[in-house]
Structure formats: structure tokens, C-alpha cells
């Protein structure tokens, strides 16, 4: 049976992928009490990495679309941490977003809004969170965006 959150995602045309496997010597998430700490998820759409530097190869809007893909992967990891029951999600506590951008690019918050806006659209008040949005000179595999998250679960 599909839960409330996955029903809402389906209404938005989003199907969560399988939680991505870690690419190195770390785990995709750690559960401590009622908190889930999810490792950084990189911009990836349908198995294709979204690469490039925002402010050079990509526009702010394209960066925001890349950030949304990170948010979808973050929810997939949260679902895995909740043994497949995403309705155990209580709250998105914090997102930390990294934007592969040029030295003079100043719209990192608007890029990470792609993830933040999606979390609120999909989860309502549960999706409202604290956040950081910072620039990076480079990100793994040349991706445009990487975002990590902290979730509260029950």
C-alpha cells in the first residue's frame, strides 16, 4: 500500500528511485535515535549525472533543476532508512547544499531553492527546514550540485 507521502509524490509526477549506493568508503545514511543523517546526494536525472558549473555551463534555473534531483535522491535515502515507509518522516530538519559555480556567481540560494521548494511542495510543513547554500570550486565527478540532509523520523 502506498503511503501519503508517496501518493503526494505521484501527484507531482515523481517516483522515487532506488536509494543510490555510496561511491566510496562511507554509508549513505546514519540513523541516530529519531534523526537520519543522509550523505551528500549528487545531481542525477534518470541515471545521468548533471554536470557543469553554474554561471558558466549552466544557468541558475538549470542548477535549481539539478538541485531538485538531489532532493529526490535524499528522499529515496530517507525511505531506505525508514525501512521503506516514508510516512515515518516527521520533518526535514536541514539541507546543506553545494553548488559547483564560478567565482563570481552569487545565486547559490536560488539554485538550492530547487531542492527546498520541492521539499515543501512534496511534504508541506514537514518539508520546511534550516539550510545552507554555498559555492564550491569543484564537486565530485564534475556534478553541478550536491546536497546533504538531516531528517527527523518516528
CSV table of C-alpha atoms in Angstrom, one decimal:
chain,number,residue,atom,x,y,z
A,1,UNK,CA,0.0,0.0,0.0
A,2,UNK,CA,1.3,3.4,-0.9
A,3,UNK,CA,1.7,5.9,1.9
A,4,UNK,CA,0.5,9.5,2.0
A,5,UNK,CA,3.9,11.0,1.0
A,6,UNK,CA,4.4,8.7,-1.9
A,7,UNK,CA,0.9,9.4,-3.1
A,8,UNK,CA,1.7,13.1,-3.0
A,9,UNK,CA,4.9,12.5,-4.9
A,10,UNK,CA,3.0,10.6,-7.5
A,11,UNK,CA,0.6,13.5,-7.9
A,12,UNK,CA,3.7,15.6,-8.6
A,13,UNK,CA,4.8,13.1,-11.2
A,14,UNK,CA,7.8,11.9,-9.1
A,15,UNK,CA,8.7,8.3,-8.5
A,16,UNK,CA,11.5,7.8,-6.0
A,17,UNK,CA,14.4,5.8,-7.5
A,18,UNK,CA,16.2,3.1,-5.5
A,19,UNK,CA,18.4,4.8,-3.0
A,20,UNK,CA,21.8,5.4,-4.7
A,21,UNK,CA,24.7,3.3,-3.4
A,22,UNK,CA,27.7,5.1,-1.9
A,23,UNK,CA,30.5,5.8,-4.3
A,24,UNK,CA,33.3,5.4,-1.8
A,25,UNK,CA,34.1,4.4,1.8
A,26,UNK,CA,31.0,5.8,3.6
A,27,UNK,CA,27.4,4.8,4.2
A,28,UNK,CA,24.5,6.5,2.5
A,29,UNK,CA,22.8,7.4,5.8
A,30,UNK,CA,23.2,7.0,9.6
A,31,UNK,CA,20.2,6.8,12.0
A,32,UNK,CA,20.8,8.1,15.5
A,33,UNK,CA,17.7,8.0,17.6
A,34,UNK,CA,15.0,9.7,15.7
A,35,UNK,CA,17.4,11.5,13.3
A,36,UNK,CA,18.6,10.4,9.9
A,37,UNK,CA,21.8,11.9,8.6
A,38,UNK,CA,22.0,11.5,4.8
A,39,UNK,CA,25.3,11.7,3.0
A,40,UNK,CA,25.6,14.1,0.1
A,41,UNK,CA,23.5,13.2,-3.0
A,42,UNK,CA,24.7,14.5,-6.3
A,43,UNK,CA,22.7,15.8,-9.2
A,44,UNK,CA,21.5,12.9,-11.3
A,45,UNK,CA,18.5,12.6,-13.6
A,46,UNK,CA,17.5,9.1,-14.7
A,47,UNK,CA,20.9,7.7,-14.2
A,48,UNK,CA,22.7,10.5,-16.0
A,49,UNK,CA,24.9,12.9,-13.9
A,50,UNK,CA,24.0,16.6,-14.3
A,51,UNK,CA,27.4,18.1,-14.7
A,52,UNK,CA,28.7,21.6,-15.2
A,53,UNK,CA,29.5,24.8,-13.5
A,54,UNK,CA,26.6,27.1,-12.7
A,55,UNK,CA,27.3,30.6,-14.0
A,56,UNK,CA,29.3,29.1,-16.9
A,57,UNK,CA,27.9,25.9,-18.4
A,58,UNK,CA,24.5,26.0,-16.6
A,59,UNK,CA,22.0,28.8,-15.8
A,60,UNK,CA,20.6,29.4,-12.3
A,61,UNK,CA,17.4,27.7,-13.4
A,62,UNK,CA,19.3,24.6,-14.7
A,63,UNK,CA,21.2,24.5,-11.4
A,64,UNK,CA,17.8,24.6,-9.5
A,65,UNK,CA,16.6,21.7,-11.6
A,66,UNK,CA,19.7,19.8,-10.7
A,67,UNK,CA,19.2,20.6,-7.0
A,68,UNK,CA,15.7,19.1,-7.3
A,69,UNK,CA,17.2,15.8,-8.4
A,70,UNK,CA,19.3,15.8,-5.3
A,71,UNK,CA,16.2,16.3,-3.1
A,72,UNK,CA,14.6,13.3,-4.8
A,73,UNK,CA,17.6,11.2,-4.0
A,74,UNK,CA,17.6,12.5,-0.4
A,75,UNK,CA,14.0,11.3,0.0
A,76,UNK,CA,14.9,7.9,-1.5
A,77,UNK,CA,17.7,7.6,1.1
A,78,UNK,CA,15.2,8.6,3.9
A,79,UNK,CA,12.8,6.0,2.6
A,80,UNK,CA,15.5,3.4,2.8
A,81,UNK,CA,16.4,4.5,6.4
A,82,UNK,CA,12.7,4.1,7.3
A,83,UNK,CA,12.6,0.5,6.0
A,84,UNK,CA,10.5,1.5,3.0
A,85,UNK,CA,7.9,3.5,4.9
A,86,UNK,CA,8.4,7.2,4.0
A,87,UNK,CA,5.4,8.1,6.2
A,88,UNK,CA,7.7,7.7,9.2
A,89,UNK,CA,9.2,11.1,8.1
A,90,UNK,CA,8.4,13.7,10.7
A,91,UNK,CA,10.4,16.7,9.4
A,92,UNK,CA,13.2,17.8,7.1
A,93,UNK,CA,15.5,19.4,9.6
A,94,UNK,CA,18.3,20.8,7.5
A,95,UNK,CA,19.7,20.8,4.0
A,96,UNK,CA,23.3,21.7,3.2
A,97,UNK,CA,23.8,22.5,-0.5
A,98,UNK,CA,26.9,22.8,-2.5
A,99,UNK,CA,26.9,24.5,-5.9
A,100,UNK,CA,29.7,24.0,-8.5
A,101,UNK,CA,29.8,27.6,-9.6
A,102,UNK,CA,32.1,30.3,-11.0
A,103,UNK,CA,34.0,32.5,-8.6
A,104,UNK,CA,31.7,35.5,-9.4
A,105,UNK,CA,28.4,33.6,-9.2
A,106,UNK,CA,26.2,34.8,-6.3
A,107,UNK,CA,22.9,33.0,-6.7
A,108,UNK,CA,23.6,29.8,-4.7
A,109,UNK,CA,20.5,30.3,-2.7
A,110,UNK,CA,18.3,30.4,-5.8
A,111,UNK,CA,20.0,27.1,-7.0
A,112,UNK,CA,19.4,25.3,-3.7
A,113,UNK,CA,15.8,26.6,-3.8
A,114,UNK,CA,15.2,23.8,-6.4
A,115,UNK,CA,15.6,21.3,-3.5
A,116,UNK,CA,13.9,23.5,-0.8
A,117,UNK,CA,10.9,24.3,-3.0
A,118,UNK,CA,10.5,20.7,-3.9
A,119,UNK,CA,10.6,19.5,-0.2
A,120,UNK,CA,7.9,22.0,0.7
A,121,UNK,CA,5.8,21.2,-2.4
A,122,UNK,CA,6.0,17.5,-1.7
A,123,UNK,CA,5.9,17.5,2.1
A,124,UNK,CA,4.1,20.7,3.1
A,125,UNK,CA,5.1,22.0,6.5
A,126,UNK,CA,7.2,18.8,7.1
A,127,UNK,CA,9.4,20.0,4.3
A,128,UNK,CA,10.3,23.4,5.8
A,129,UNK,CA,13.9,23.3,7.0
A,130,UNK,CA,17.0,25.2,8.0
A,131,UNK,CA,19.5,25.4,5.2
A,132,UNK,CA,23.0,26.4,4.0
A,133,UNK,CA,23.8,27.1,0.3
A,134,UNK,CA,27.5,27.5,-0.6
A,135,UNK,CA,29.7,27.7,-3.6
A,136,UNK,CA,32.3,25.1,-4.4
A,137,UNK,CA,35.1,25.4,-6.9
A,138,UNK,CA,34.5,21.8,-7.9
A,139,UNK,CA,32.3,18.8,-6.9
A,140,UNK,CA,32.7,15.1,-7.3
A,141,UNK,CA,32.6,13.8,-10.9
A,142,UNK,CA,32.1,17.3,-12.1
A,143,UNK,CA,28.4,17.4,-11.0
A,144,UNK,CA,26.6,20.7,-10.7
A,145,UNK,CA,25.1,20.3,-7.2
A,146,UNK,CA,25.5,18.1,-4.1
A,147,UNK,CA,23.1,18.3,-1.1
A,148,UNK,CA,23.2,16.5,2.2
A,149,UNK,CA,20.2,16.4,4.7
A,150,UNK,CA,19.1,15.7,8.2
A,151,UNK,CA,15.6,14.3,8.7
A,152,UNK,CA,13.6,13.5,11.8
A,153,UNK,CA,11.7,10.2,11.8
A,154,UNK,CA,9.4,8.3,14.0
